[in-house]
Each structure stands twice: as structure tokens, then as C-alpha cells.
Short mmCIF file of C-alpha atoms and ligand atoms in Angstrom, two decimals:
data_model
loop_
_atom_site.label_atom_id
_atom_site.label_comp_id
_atom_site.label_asym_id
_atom_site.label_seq_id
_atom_site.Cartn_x
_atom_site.Cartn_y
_atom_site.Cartn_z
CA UNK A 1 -5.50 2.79 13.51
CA UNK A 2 -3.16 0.63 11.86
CA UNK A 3 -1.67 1.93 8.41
CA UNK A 4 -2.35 1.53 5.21
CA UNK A 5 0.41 0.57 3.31
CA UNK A 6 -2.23 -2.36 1.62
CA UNK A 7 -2.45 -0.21 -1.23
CA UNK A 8 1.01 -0.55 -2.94
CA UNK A 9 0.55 -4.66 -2.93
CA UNK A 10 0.94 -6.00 -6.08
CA UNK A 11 -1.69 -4.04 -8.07
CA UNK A 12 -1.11 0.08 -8.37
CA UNK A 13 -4.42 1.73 -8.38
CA UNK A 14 -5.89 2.51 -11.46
CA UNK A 15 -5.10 5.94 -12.83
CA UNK A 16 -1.19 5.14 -12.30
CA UNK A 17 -1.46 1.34 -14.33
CA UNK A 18 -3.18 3.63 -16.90
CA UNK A 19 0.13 5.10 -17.63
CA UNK A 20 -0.35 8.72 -18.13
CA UNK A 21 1.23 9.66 -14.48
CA UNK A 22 3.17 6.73 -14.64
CA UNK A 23 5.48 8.12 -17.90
CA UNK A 24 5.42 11.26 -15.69
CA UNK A 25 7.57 10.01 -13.50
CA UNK A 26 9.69 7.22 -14.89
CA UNK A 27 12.98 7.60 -15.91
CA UNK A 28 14.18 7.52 -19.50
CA UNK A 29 15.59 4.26 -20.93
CA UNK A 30 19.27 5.48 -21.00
CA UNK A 31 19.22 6.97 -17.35
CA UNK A 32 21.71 5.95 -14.92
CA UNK A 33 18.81 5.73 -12.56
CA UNK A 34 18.42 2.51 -13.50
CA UNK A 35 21.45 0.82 -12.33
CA UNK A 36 20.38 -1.38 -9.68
CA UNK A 37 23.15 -0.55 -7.03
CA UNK A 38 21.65 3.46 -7.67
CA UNK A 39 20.02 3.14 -3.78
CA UNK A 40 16.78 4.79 -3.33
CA UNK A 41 15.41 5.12 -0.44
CA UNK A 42 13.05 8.05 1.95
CA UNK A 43 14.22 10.24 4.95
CA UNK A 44 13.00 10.60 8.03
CA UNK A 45 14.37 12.47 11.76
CA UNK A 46 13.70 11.64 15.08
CA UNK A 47 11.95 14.50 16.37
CA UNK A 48 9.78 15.41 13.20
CA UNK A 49 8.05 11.53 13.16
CA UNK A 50 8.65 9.69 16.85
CA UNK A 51 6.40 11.68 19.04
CA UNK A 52 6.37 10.26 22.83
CA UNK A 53 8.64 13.07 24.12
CA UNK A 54 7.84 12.09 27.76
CA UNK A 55 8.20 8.43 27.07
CA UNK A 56 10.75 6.04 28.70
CA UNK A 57 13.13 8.64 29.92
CA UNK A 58 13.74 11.06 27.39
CA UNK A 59 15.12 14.18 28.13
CA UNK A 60 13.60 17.46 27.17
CA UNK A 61 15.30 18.96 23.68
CA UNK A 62 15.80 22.22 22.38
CA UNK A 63 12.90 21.55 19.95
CA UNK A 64 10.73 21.15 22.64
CA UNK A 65 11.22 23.91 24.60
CA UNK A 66 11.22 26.72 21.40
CA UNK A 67 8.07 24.20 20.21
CA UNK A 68 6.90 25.17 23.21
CA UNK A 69 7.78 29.24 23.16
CA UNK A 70 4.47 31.11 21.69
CA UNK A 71 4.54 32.52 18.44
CA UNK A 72 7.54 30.32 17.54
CA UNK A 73 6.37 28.17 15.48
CA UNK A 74 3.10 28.04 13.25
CA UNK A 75 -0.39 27.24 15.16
CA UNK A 76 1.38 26.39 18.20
CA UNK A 77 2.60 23.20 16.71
CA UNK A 78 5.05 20.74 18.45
CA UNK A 79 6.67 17.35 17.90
CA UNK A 80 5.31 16.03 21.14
CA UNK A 81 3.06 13.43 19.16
CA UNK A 82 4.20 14.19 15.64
CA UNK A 83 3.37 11.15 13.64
CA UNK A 84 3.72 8.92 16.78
CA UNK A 85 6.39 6.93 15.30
CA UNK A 86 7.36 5.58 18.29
CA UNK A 87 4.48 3.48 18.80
CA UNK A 88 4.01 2.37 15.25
CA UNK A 89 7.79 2.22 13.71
CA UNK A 90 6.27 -1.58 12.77
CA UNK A 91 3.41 -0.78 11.14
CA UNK A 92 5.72 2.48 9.02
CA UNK A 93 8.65 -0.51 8.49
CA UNK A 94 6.16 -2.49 7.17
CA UNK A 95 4.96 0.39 4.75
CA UNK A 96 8.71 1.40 3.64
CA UNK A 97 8.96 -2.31 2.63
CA UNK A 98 5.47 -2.13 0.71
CA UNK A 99 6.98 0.84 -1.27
CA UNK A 100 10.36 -1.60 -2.29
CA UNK A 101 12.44 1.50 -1.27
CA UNK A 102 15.72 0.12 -0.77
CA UNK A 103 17.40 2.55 2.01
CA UNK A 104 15.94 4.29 4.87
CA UNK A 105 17.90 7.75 6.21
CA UNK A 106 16.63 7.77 10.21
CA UNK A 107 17.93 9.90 13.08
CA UNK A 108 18.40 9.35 16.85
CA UNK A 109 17.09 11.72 19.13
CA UNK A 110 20.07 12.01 21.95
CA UNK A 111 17.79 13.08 24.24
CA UNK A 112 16.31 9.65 24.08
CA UNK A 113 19.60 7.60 24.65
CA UNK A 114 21.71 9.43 27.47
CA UNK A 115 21.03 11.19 30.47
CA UNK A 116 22.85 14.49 31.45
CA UNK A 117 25.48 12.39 33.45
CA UNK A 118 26.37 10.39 30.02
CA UNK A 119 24.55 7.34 31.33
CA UNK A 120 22.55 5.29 28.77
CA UNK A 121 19.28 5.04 28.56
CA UNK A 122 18.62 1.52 28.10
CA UNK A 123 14.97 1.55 26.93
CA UNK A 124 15.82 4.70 24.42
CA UNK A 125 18.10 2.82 23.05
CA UNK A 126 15.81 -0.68 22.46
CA UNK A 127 13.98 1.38 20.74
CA UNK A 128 16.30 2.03 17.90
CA UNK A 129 18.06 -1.33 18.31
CA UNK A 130 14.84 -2.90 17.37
CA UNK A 131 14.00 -0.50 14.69
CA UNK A 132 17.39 -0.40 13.09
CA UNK A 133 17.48 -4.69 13.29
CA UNK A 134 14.12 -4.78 11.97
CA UNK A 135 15.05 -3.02 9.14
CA UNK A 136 18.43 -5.26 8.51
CA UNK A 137 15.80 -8.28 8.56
CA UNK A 138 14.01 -6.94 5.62
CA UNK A 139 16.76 -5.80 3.79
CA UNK A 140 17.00 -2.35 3.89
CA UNK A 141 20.11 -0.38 3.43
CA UNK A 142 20.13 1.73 6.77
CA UNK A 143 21.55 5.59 7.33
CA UNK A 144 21.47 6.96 10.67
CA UNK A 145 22.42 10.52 11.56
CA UNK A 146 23.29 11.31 14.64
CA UNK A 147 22.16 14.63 15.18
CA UNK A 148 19.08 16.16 13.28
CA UNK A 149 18.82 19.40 15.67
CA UNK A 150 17.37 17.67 18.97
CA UNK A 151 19.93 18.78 21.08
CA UNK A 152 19.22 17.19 25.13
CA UNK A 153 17.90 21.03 26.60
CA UNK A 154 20.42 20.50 29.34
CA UNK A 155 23.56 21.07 26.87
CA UNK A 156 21.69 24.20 26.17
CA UNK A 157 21.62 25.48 29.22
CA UNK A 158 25.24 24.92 29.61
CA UNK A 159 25.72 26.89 26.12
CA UNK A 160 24.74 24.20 24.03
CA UNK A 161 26.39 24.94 20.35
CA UNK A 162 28.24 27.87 21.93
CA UNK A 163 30.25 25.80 24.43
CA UNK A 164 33.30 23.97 22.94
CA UNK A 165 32.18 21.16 25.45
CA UNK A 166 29.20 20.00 23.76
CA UNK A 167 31.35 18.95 21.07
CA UNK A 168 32.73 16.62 23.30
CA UNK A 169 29.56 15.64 24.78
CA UNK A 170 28.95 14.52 21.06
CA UNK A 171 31.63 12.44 20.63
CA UNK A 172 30.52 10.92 23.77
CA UNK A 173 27.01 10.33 22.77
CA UNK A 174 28.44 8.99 19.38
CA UNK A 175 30.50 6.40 21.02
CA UNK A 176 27.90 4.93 23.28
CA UNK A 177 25.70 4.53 19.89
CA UNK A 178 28.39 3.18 17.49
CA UNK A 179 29.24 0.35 20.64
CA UNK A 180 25.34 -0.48 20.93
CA UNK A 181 24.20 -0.35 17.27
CA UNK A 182 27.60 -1.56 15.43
CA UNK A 183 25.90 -3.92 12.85
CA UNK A 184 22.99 -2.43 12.08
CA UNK A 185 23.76 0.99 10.35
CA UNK A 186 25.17 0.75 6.79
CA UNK A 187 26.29 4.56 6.94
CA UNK A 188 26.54 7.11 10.28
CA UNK A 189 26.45 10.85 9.45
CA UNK A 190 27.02 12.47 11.96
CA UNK A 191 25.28 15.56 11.73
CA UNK A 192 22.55 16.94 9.51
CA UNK A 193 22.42 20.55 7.76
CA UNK A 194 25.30 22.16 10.08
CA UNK A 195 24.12 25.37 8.14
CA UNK A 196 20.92 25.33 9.73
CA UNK A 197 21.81 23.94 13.14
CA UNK A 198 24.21 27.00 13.31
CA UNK A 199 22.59 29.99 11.36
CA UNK A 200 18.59 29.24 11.65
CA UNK A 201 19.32 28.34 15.38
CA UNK A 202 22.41 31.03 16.43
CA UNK A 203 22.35 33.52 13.60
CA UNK A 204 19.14 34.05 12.73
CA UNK A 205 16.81 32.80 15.42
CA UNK A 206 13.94 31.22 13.43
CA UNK A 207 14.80 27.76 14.97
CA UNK A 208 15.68 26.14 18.30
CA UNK A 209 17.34 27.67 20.50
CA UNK A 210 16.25 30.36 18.70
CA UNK A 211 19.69 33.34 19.24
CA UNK A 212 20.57 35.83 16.68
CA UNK A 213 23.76 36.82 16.18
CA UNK A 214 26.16 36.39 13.25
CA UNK A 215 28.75 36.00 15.84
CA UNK A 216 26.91 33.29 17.55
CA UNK A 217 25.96 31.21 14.37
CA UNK A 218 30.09 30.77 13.20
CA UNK A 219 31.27 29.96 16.45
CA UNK A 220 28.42 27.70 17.04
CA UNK A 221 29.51 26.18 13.15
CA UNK A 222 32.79 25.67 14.54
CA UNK A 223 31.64 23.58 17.18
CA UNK A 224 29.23 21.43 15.68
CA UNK A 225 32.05 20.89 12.98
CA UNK A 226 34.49 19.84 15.54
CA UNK A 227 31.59 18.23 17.20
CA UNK A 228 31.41 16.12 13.43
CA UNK A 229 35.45 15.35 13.10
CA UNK A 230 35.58 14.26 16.71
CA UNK A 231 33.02 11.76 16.09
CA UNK A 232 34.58 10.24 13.32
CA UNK A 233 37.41 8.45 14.38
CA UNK A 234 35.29 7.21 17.33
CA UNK A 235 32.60 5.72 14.70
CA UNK A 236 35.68 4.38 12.88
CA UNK A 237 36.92 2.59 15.91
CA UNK A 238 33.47 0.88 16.75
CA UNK A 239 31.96 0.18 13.77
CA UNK A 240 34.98 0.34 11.28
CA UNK A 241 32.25 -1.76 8.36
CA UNK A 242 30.13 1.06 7.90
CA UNK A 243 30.61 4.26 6.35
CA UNK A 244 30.83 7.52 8.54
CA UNK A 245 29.94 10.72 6.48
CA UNK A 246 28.37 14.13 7.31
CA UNK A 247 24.89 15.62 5.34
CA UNK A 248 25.23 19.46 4.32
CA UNK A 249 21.90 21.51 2.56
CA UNK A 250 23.33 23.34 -0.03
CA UNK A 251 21.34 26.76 -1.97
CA UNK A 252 22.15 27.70 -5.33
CA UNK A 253 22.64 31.49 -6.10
CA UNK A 254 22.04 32.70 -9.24
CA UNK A 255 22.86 36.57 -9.98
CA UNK A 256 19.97 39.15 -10.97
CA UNK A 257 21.75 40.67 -13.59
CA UNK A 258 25.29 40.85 -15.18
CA UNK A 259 26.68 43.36 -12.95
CA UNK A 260 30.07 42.80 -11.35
CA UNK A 261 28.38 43.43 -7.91
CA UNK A 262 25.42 40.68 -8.74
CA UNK A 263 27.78 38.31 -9.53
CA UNK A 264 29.38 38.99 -6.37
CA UNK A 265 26.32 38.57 -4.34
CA UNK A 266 25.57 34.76 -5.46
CA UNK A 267 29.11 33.93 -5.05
CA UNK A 268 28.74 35.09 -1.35
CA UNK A 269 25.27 33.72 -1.25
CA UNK A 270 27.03 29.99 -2.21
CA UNK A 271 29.97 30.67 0.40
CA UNK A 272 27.89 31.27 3.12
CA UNK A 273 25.35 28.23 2.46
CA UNK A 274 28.14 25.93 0.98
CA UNK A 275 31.51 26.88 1.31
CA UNK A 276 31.18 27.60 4.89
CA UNK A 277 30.26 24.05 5.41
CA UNK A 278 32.47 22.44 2.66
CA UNK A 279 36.08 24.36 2.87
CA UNK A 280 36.50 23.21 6.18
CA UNK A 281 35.64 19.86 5.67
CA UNK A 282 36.92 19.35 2.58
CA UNK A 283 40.13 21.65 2.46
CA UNK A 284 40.80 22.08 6.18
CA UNK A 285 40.04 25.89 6.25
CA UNK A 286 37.12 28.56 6.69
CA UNK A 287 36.33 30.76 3.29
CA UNK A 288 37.91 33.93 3.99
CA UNK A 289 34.74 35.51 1.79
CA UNK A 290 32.31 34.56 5.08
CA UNK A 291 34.08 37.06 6.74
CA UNK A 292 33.82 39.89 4.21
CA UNK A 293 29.98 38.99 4.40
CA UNK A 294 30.10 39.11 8.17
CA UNK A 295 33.11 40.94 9.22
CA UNK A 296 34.49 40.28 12.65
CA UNK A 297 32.70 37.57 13.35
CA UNK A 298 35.64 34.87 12.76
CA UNK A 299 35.19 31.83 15.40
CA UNK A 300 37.80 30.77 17.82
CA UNK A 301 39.63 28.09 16.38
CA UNK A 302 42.36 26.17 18.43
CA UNK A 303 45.40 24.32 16.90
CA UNK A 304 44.58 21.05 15.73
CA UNK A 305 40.89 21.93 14.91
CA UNK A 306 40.96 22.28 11.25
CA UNK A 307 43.04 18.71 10.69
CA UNK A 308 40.18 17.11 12.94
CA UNK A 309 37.70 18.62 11.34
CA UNK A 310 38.74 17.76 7.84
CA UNK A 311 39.87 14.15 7.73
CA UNK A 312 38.83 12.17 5.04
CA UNK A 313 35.11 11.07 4.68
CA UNK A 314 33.35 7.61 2.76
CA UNK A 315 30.67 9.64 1.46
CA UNK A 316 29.19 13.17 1.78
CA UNK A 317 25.49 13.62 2.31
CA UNK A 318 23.99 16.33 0.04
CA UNK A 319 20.64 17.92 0.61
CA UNK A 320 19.16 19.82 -2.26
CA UNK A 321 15.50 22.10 -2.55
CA UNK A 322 15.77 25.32 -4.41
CA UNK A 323 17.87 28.29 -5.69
CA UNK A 324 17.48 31.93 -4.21
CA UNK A 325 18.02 34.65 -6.78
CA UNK A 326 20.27 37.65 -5.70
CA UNK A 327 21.33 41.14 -6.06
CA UNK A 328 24.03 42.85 -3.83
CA UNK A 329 23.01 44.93 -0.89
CA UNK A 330 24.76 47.83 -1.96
CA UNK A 331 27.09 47.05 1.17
CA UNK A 332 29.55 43.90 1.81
CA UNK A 333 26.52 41.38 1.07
CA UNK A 334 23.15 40.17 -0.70
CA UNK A 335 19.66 40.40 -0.34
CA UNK A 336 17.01 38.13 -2.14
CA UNK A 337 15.09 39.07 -5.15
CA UNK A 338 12.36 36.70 -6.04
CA UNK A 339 11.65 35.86 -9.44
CA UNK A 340 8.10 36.62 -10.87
CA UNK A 341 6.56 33.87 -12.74
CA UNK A 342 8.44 30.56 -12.22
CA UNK A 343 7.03 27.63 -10.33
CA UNK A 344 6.77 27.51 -6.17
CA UNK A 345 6.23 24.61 -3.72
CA UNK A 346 3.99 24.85 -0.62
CA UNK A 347 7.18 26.47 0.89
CA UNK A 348 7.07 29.36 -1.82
CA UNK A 349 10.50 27.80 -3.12
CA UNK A 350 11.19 27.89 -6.59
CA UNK A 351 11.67 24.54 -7.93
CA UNK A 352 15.08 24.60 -9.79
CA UNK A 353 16.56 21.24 -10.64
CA UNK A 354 19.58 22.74 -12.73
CA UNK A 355 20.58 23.97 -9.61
CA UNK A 356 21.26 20.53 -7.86
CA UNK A 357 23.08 19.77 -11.25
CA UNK A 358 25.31 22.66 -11.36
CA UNK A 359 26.52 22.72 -7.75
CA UNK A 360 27.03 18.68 -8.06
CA UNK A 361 29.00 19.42 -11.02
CA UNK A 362 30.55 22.55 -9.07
CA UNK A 363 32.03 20.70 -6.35
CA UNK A 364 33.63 18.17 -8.35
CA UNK A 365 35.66 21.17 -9.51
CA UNK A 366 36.40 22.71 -6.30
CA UNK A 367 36.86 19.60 -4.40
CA UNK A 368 39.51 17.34 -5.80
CA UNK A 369 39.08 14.78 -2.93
CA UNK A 370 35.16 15.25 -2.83
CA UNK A 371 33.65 11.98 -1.66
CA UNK A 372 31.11 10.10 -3.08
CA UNK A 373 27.84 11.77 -2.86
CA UNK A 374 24.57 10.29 -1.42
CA UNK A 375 21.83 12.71 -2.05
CA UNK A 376 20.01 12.39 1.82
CA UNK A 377 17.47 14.66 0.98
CA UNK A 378 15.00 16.27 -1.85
CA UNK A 379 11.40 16.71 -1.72
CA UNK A 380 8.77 19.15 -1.62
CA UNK A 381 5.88 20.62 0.14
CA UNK A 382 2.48 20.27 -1.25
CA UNK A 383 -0.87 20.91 0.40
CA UNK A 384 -1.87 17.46 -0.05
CA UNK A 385 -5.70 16.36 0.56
CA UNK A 386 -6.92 12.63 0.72
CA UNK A 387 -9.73 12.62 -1.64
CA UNK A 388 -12.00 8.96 -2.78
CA UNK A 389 -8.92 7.45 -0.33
CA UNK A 390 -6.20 8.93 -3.05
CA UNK A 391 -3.80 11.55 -2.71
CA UNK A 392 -2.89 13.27 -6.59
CA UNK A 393 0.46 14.67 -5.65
CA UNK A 394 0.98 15.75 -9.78
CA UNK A 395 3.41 18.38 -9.10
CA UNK A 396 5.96 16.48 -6.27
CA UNK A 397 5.95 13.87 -9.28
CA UNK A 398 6.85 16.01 -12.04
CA UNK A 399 9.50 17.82 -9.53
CA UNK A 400 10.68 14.08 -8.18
CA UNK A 401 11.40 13.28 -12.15
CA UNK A 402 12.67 16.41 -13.11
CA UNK A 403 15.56 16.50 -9.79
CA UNK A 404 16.24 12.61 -10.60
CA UNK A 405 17.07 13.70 -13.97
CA UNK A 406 19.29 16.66 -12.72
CA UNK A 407 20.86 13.89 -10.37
CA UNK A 408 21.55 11.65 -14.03
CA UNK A 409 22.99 14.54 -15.41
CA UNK A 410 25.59 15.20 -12.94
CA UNK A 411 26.78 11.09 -13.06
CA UNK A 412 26.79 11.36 -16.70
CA UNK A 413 29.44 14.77 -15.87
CA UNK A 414 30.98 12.40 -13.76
CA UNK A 415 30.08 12.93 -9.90
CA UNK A 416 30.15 9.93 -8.16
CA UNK A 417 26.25 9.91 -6.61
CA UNK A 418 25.57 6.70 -5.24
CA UNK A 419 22.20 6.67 -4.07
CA UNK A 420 19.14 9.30 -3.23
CA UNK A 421 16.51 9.52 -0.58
CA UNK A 422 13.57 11.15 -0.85
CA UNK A 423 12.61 13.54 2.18
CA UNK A 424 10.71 12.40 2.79
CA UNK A 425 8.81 8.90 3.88
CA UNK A 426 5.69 10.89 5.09
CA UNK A 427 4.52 14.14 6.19
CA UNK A 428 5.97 15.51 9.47
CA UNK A 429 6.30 18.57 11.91
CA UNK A 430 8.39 20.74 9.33
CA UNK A 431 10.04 22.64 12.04
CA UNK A 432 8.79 26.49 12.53
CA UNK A 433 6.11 25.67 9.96
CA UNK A 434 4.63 23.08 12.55
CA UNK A 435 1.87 20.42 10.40
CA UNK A 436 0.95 22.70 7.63
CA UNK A 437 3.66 22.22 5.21
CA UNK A 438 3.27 18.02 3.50
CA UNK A 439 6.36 17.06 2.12
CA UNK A 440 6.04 13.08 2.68
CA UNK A 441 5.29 10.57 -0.32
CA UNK A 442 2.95 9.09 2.23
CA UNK A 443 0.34 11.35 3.48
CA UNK A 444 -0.58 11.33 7.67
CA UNK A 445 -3.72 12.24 9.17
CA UNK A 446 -2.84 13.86 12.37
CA UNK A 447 -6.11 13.23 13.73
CA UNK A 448 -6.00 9.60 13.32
CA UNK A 449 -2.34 8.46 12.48
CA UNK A 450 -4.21 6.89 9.34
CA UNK A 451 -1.06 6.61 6.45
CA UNK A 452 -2.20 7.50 2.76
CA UNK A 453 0.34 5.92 0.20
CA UNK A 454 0.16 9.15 -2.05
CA UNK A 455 0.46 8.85 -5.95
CA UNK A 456 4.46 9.92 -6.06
CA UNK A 457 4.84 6.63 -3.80
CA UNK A 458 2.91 4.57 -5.96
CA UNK A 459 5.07 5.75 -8.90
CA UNK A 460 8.60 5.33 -6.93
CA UNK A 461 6.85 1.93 -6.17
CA UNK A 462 6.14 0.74 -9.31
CA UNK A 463 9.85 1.73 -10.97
CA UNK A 464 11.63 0.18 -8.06
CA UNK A 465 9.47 -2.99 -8.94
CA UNK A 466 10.49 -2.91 -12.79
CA UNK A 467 14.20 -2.02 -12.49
CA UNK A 468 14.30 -5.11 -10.13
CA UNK A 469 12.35 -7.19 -12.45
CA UNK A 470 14.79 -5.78 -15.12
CA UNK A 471 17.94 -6.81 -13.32
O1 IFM B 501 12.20 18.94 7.06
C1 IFM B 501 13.47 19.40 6.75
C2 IFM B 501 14.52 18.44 7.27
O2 IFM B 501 14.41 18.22 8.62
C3 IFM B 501 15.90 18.99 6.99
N1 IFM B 501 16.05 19.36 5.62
C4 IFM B 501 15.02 20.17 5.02
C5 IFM B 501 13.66 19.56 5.27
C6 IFM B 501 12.56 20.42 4.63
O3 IFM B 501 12.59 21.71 5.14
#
């Protein structure tokens, strides 16, 4: 069935013309949002949208074995036809286009584009060659990330994040890509959300490959970091118009209570989600707090690593979705303590826009060479429903105005944010959560493939259209 991305033509359907919704979501008059060259754009990755995992020679990922491991992920879900991207990228192009979203954040799946011998994959790669010059035809500002946690299952077996070789392997894999798609991509990053590649996948086991062990998650950090500054200079060399940059989530911590010991606890929450990631990148060295947290568990670094690992950056990728409140453990750590009373998303996670403000603002402390800052992902999880053909998404609108605004504050505080993508396009296999969690701005029927333009996509819609008409 072919998508319908009719609705956002030139009319918006009634209730959002009306204006109620509509003033929901707009931005005020004096916010920086509307500055033209403030991109906006949606988010997307390989494996949670393409589908076809047996198609024209890809290779098995880790995704799609754990996918495939019972009681790993919710209702036995898997990405094998996820929102079957990879037979209707056109029709989706087409949609992006309808929506006048300016930049579109995509991700190759490695798997698709190599074999285990290094050899490309020809037809893997036509894919994205046609998707990515598509997109240049219709004017779209294009980010690609290299890796967004579909790691080819036969690095795995080999050790995968846990052998130092893979992040050769990467730099590998990112050389054949920045030689065949030079052009094309405004902005490589070369990995997304290190912190969950490493801890959900080595530390704590909830994703693919699924290992537990504290151990396990900082050496396999250390590896995908390396993995990251190897890349660069190889992206550089290849491609030297774009930008090459990295994306890192980021949690906020907030204490429970005055204590010296709370306090304590949210700093170590925010070194292990952010510093952990950030130090080395940004100031060549590991926080020596991670290892108070998780003592004995410091990763084998060999000379040279850190200076690889830390040269400079065009732009940092920033992904941004709640805060976590915390108490200590009564040990060397924290443990969670969830507020009563303040407002969830479909993932339970409190939505807390201050939070994206205050670490923003945070960093610009910390860092003094912080680069500027693209936010690659925010979004939320609804359980959205297709009613009369309509999807009334009133709360991802409210939180969509309310994070833009936290995003105005921080440029007004004087971060340099240069653009923000919503995560994301449409709904997708989130992960361990499989189908049931909706965080798109278009809404898919997984029966059909039928694409709902939901009313958060109509409103992005309509103030793209008037800051252009404005300009
Ligand atoms: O769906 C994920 C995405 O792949 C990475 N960042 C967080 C999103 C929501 O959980």
C-alpha cells in the first residue's frame, strides 16, 4: 500500500488550521527557532525501519540473532520486516519532503555493505547510494551514522566490541563508505549512543549481544571509542566537505534530597551516562569517578589511544529523553528513585525538558573546546491509535514545544546548537520493546505498511512552511 503522505499538501486538516493545537506547538515570536539556518529535520536507523534482513546479501547482525533469542525482546518482536523501508525508502522520501523537514539523520546497516572478508557488497550499497542521492535531489540536508548497534554477527563471534580488532574492522567499513558515498552525506557520525552500545549490550545485557559485566561494558566503550577516532581521519581523507562528528545520549541526574551522599549519587549518575562518553572525547581521558562507581573494572588502554580518540570534532551529536532521580546506594554508587506525580511517556520516562537545558548549558562549562551541537535525537513514546484516519498525538506536541524551548534556552546561554531532529520520522522496532512503544511523528500500521501523518507532523509541517514563508 503506498503511503500517505497526501495529507500534509497544502491544506492541514481541520482541527490544526483551527489553531488551538497549532499555538500548542509553535514557537514564540522571539525564539531562536526561527532562524532559518536552525535545521530541523527526523531520525531514523537502519535496522529499526529497513526490514529485508535476508535481502541482497546482507549479513546476519547482532540484532538479529538476540531479536531472535526468546524472551529477549517484547512479543517476540524483530526487525526482520520492521517498517519495510527497504522497499518503500521512495514512497517515505517522498513523505519527509511532504513534511518540509529540512534534514534527515539515517544509518547504514554494515551488515548490508561488506562481507566478512571486507568485500563490498555492491547491491547493499545501491541501496543507500540511491537513497542518500535521492535525498540530495530534493534538498535535504543528509546525516548518516555509521553504526546504530547492527554489528555484522560474524564480528561477534570473533568478540565483537570486546576484540580491539573490530575497531579496526570499523575503520575499514568506514572507508569503503566515505569512498562510495563522498557527496552525498552533509555530516558522518560515526557511531550512535556509545553508552548504550557498550553498557545495555556488555554491562547490562538488555540489548544485543546481550553480556553483563561491568568489566565487559568499559572495555567494550574503549573500543567502540577507538573504533570512533580511527574512523575519523579516514572520513576526513575521503570526504574532507562534510562534517564527521559522533552522537552521545546523555541522562540528567537530579539528587533526592540535599544530602552530601545524594548529591554524590547524580554526579556519578551524570559520569557514568555522560562523562564516560565525553572526557575521553573531549579531554583525552576516562573520569576517574567511573571507576569509584565500578572499581576494577578500568579498560586496557594502549599508548596513543586517548590522542586518537580525542581529536577534534565539527559537531557533536546530542541525544536527549529524560532525567532519572537518585539517591546513593549506601555503597560506592546510586540507585533510582522515581518521582510520584510528574508526567511519563509510553516508556514510563519522566518528561523533563530543563534537563536537556541544564546539561547543554553544563557542557559548555566543562568543555572549553565543545563543538557545535546538533541535537540527533528527542522524541517520545505514545500509544498512538489512528482514529476517523487522524492520529491526536496532544502530549508528543506539548513535549516537542516544551524540549524546543529548552533547546532556545540553551542558544540564548550561548551553546552553539545548530540544528535538531526529531526521533523520530515514524514508528519503529524500539529495540527490546519490539512494536509496542510509537515514538514516530508518522504513525505505521504494521499490518499494512499504511503511513499516518500524525498531528505533531502536521504541526512541525505547518511552522517549517511559515518560517520559510517568513524568510
Ligand atoms: O529508538 C532509540 C534509538 O535507536 C536510539 N536512541 C533512543 C531511541 C528511543 O529509545
Amino acid at each position: 500500500m503506498a503511503n500517505d503522505a497526501s495529507v500534509v499538501s497544502d491544506t492541514l486538516s481541520p482541527a490544526v488550521s483551527k489553531g488551538s493545537l497549532a499555538d500548542l506547538f509553535t514557537p514564540p515570536a522571539d525564539s531562536t527557532l526561527w532562524r532559518k539556518n536552525f535545521l530541523l529535520g527526523a531520525a531514523t536507523a537502519s535496522y529499526q525501519i529497513e526490514g529485508a534482513v535476508n535481502e541482497d546479501g546482507r549479513l546476519p547482525s547482532i540484532w538479529d540473532t538476540f531479536s531472535a533469542t526468546p524472551g529477549k525482546v517484547l512479543a517476540g518482536d524483530t526487525g526482520a520486516v520492521a517498517c519495510d523501508h527497504y522497499h518503500r525508502w521512495e514512497a517515505d522520501v517522498e513523505m519527509l519532503v511532504s513534511l518540509g523537514l529540512e534534514g534527515y539523520r539515517l544509518s547504514i546497516a554494515w551488515p548490508r555493505v561488506m562481507d566478512a572478508a571486507g568485500v563490498p557488497n555492491r547491491k547493499g550499497l545501491d541501496f543507500y547510494k540511491r537513497l542518500l542521492n535521492r535525498l540530495k535531489e530534493k534538498g535535504i540536508t543528509t546525516f548518516a551514522t555509521l553504526y546504530h548497534w547492527d554489528l555484522p554477527q560474524h564480528l561477534e563471534d570473533r568478540g565483537g566490541w570486546l576484540n580491539r580488532e573490530t575497531a579496526y574492522r570499523f575503520a575499514d567499513y568506514a572507508d569503503l563508505m566515505s569512498r562510495e558515498l563522498a557527496g552525498t552525506v552533509d555530516a558522518w557520525a560515526t557511531l550512535n549512543e556509545p553508552w548504550c552500545s557498550a553498557y545495555l549490550g556488555y554491562g547490562n545485557g538488555h540489548h544485543a549481544p546481550g553480556l553483563a559485566d561491568d568489566r565487559f561494558a568499559t572495555q567494550a566503550m574503549h573500543h567502540l571509542l577507538l573504533a570512533h577516532g580511527l574512523a575519523v581521519p579516514v572520513l576526513r581523507a575521503n570526504d574532507p566537505a562534510s562534517q564527521k562528528g559522533i552522537v552521545a545520549n546523555i541522562g540528567r541526574g537530579t539528587p533526592n534530597s540535599d544530602s552530601a551522599a545524594d548529591q554524590r549519587a547524580a554526579h556519578l549518575f551524570e559520569v557514568q551516562h555522560n562523562a564516560w562518553i565525553l572526557d575521553p572525547l573531549l579531554k583525552g581521558a576516562y573520569p576517574q569517578d567511573l571507576f569509584e562507581l565500578w572499581p576494577g573494572t578500568e579498560p586496557l588502554v594502549l599508548d596513543g589511544d586517548m590522542e586518537t580518540i580525542s581529536a577534534p570534532l565539527d559537531f557533536l551529536g546530542i541525544n536527549y529523553y529524560f532525567r532519572t532521580n537518585v539517591a546513593s546506594d549506601g555503597a560506592h554508587g546510586f540507585r533510582d528513585v522515581p518521582l510520584e506525580g510528574v508526567e511519563r511517556t509510553q516508556m514510563g520516562w519522566e518528561v523533563y525538558p530543563d534537563g536537556l537545558r541544564d546539561l547543554l548549558t553544563g557542557f559548555k562549562k566543562t568543555y572549553h573546546n565543545l563543538p557545535p551541537i546538533y541535537i540527533t535525537e528527542n522524541g517520545m513514546a505514545s500509544d498512538d491509535q489512528v482514529t476517523d484516519g487522524h492520529v491526536e498525538d496532544t502530549q508528543r506536541i506539548s513535549f516537542l514545544k516544551r524540549h524546543l524551548a529548552a533547546v532556545d534556552q540553551a542558544i540564548k546561554a550561548g551553546v552553539d546548537i545548530r540544528g535538531y531532529f526529531l526521533w523520530s520520522l515514524m514508528d519503529n522496532f524500539e529495540w527490546a520493546f519490539g512494536y509496542e512503544r510509537r515514538f514516530g511523528v508518522v504513525h505505521v500500521d504494521y499490518s499494512t505498511q499504511k503511513r499516518t501523518i500524525k498531528r505533531s507532523a502536521e504541526l512541525v509541517a505547518k511552522f517549517l512552511k511559515e518560517r520559510k514563508a517568513r524568510a
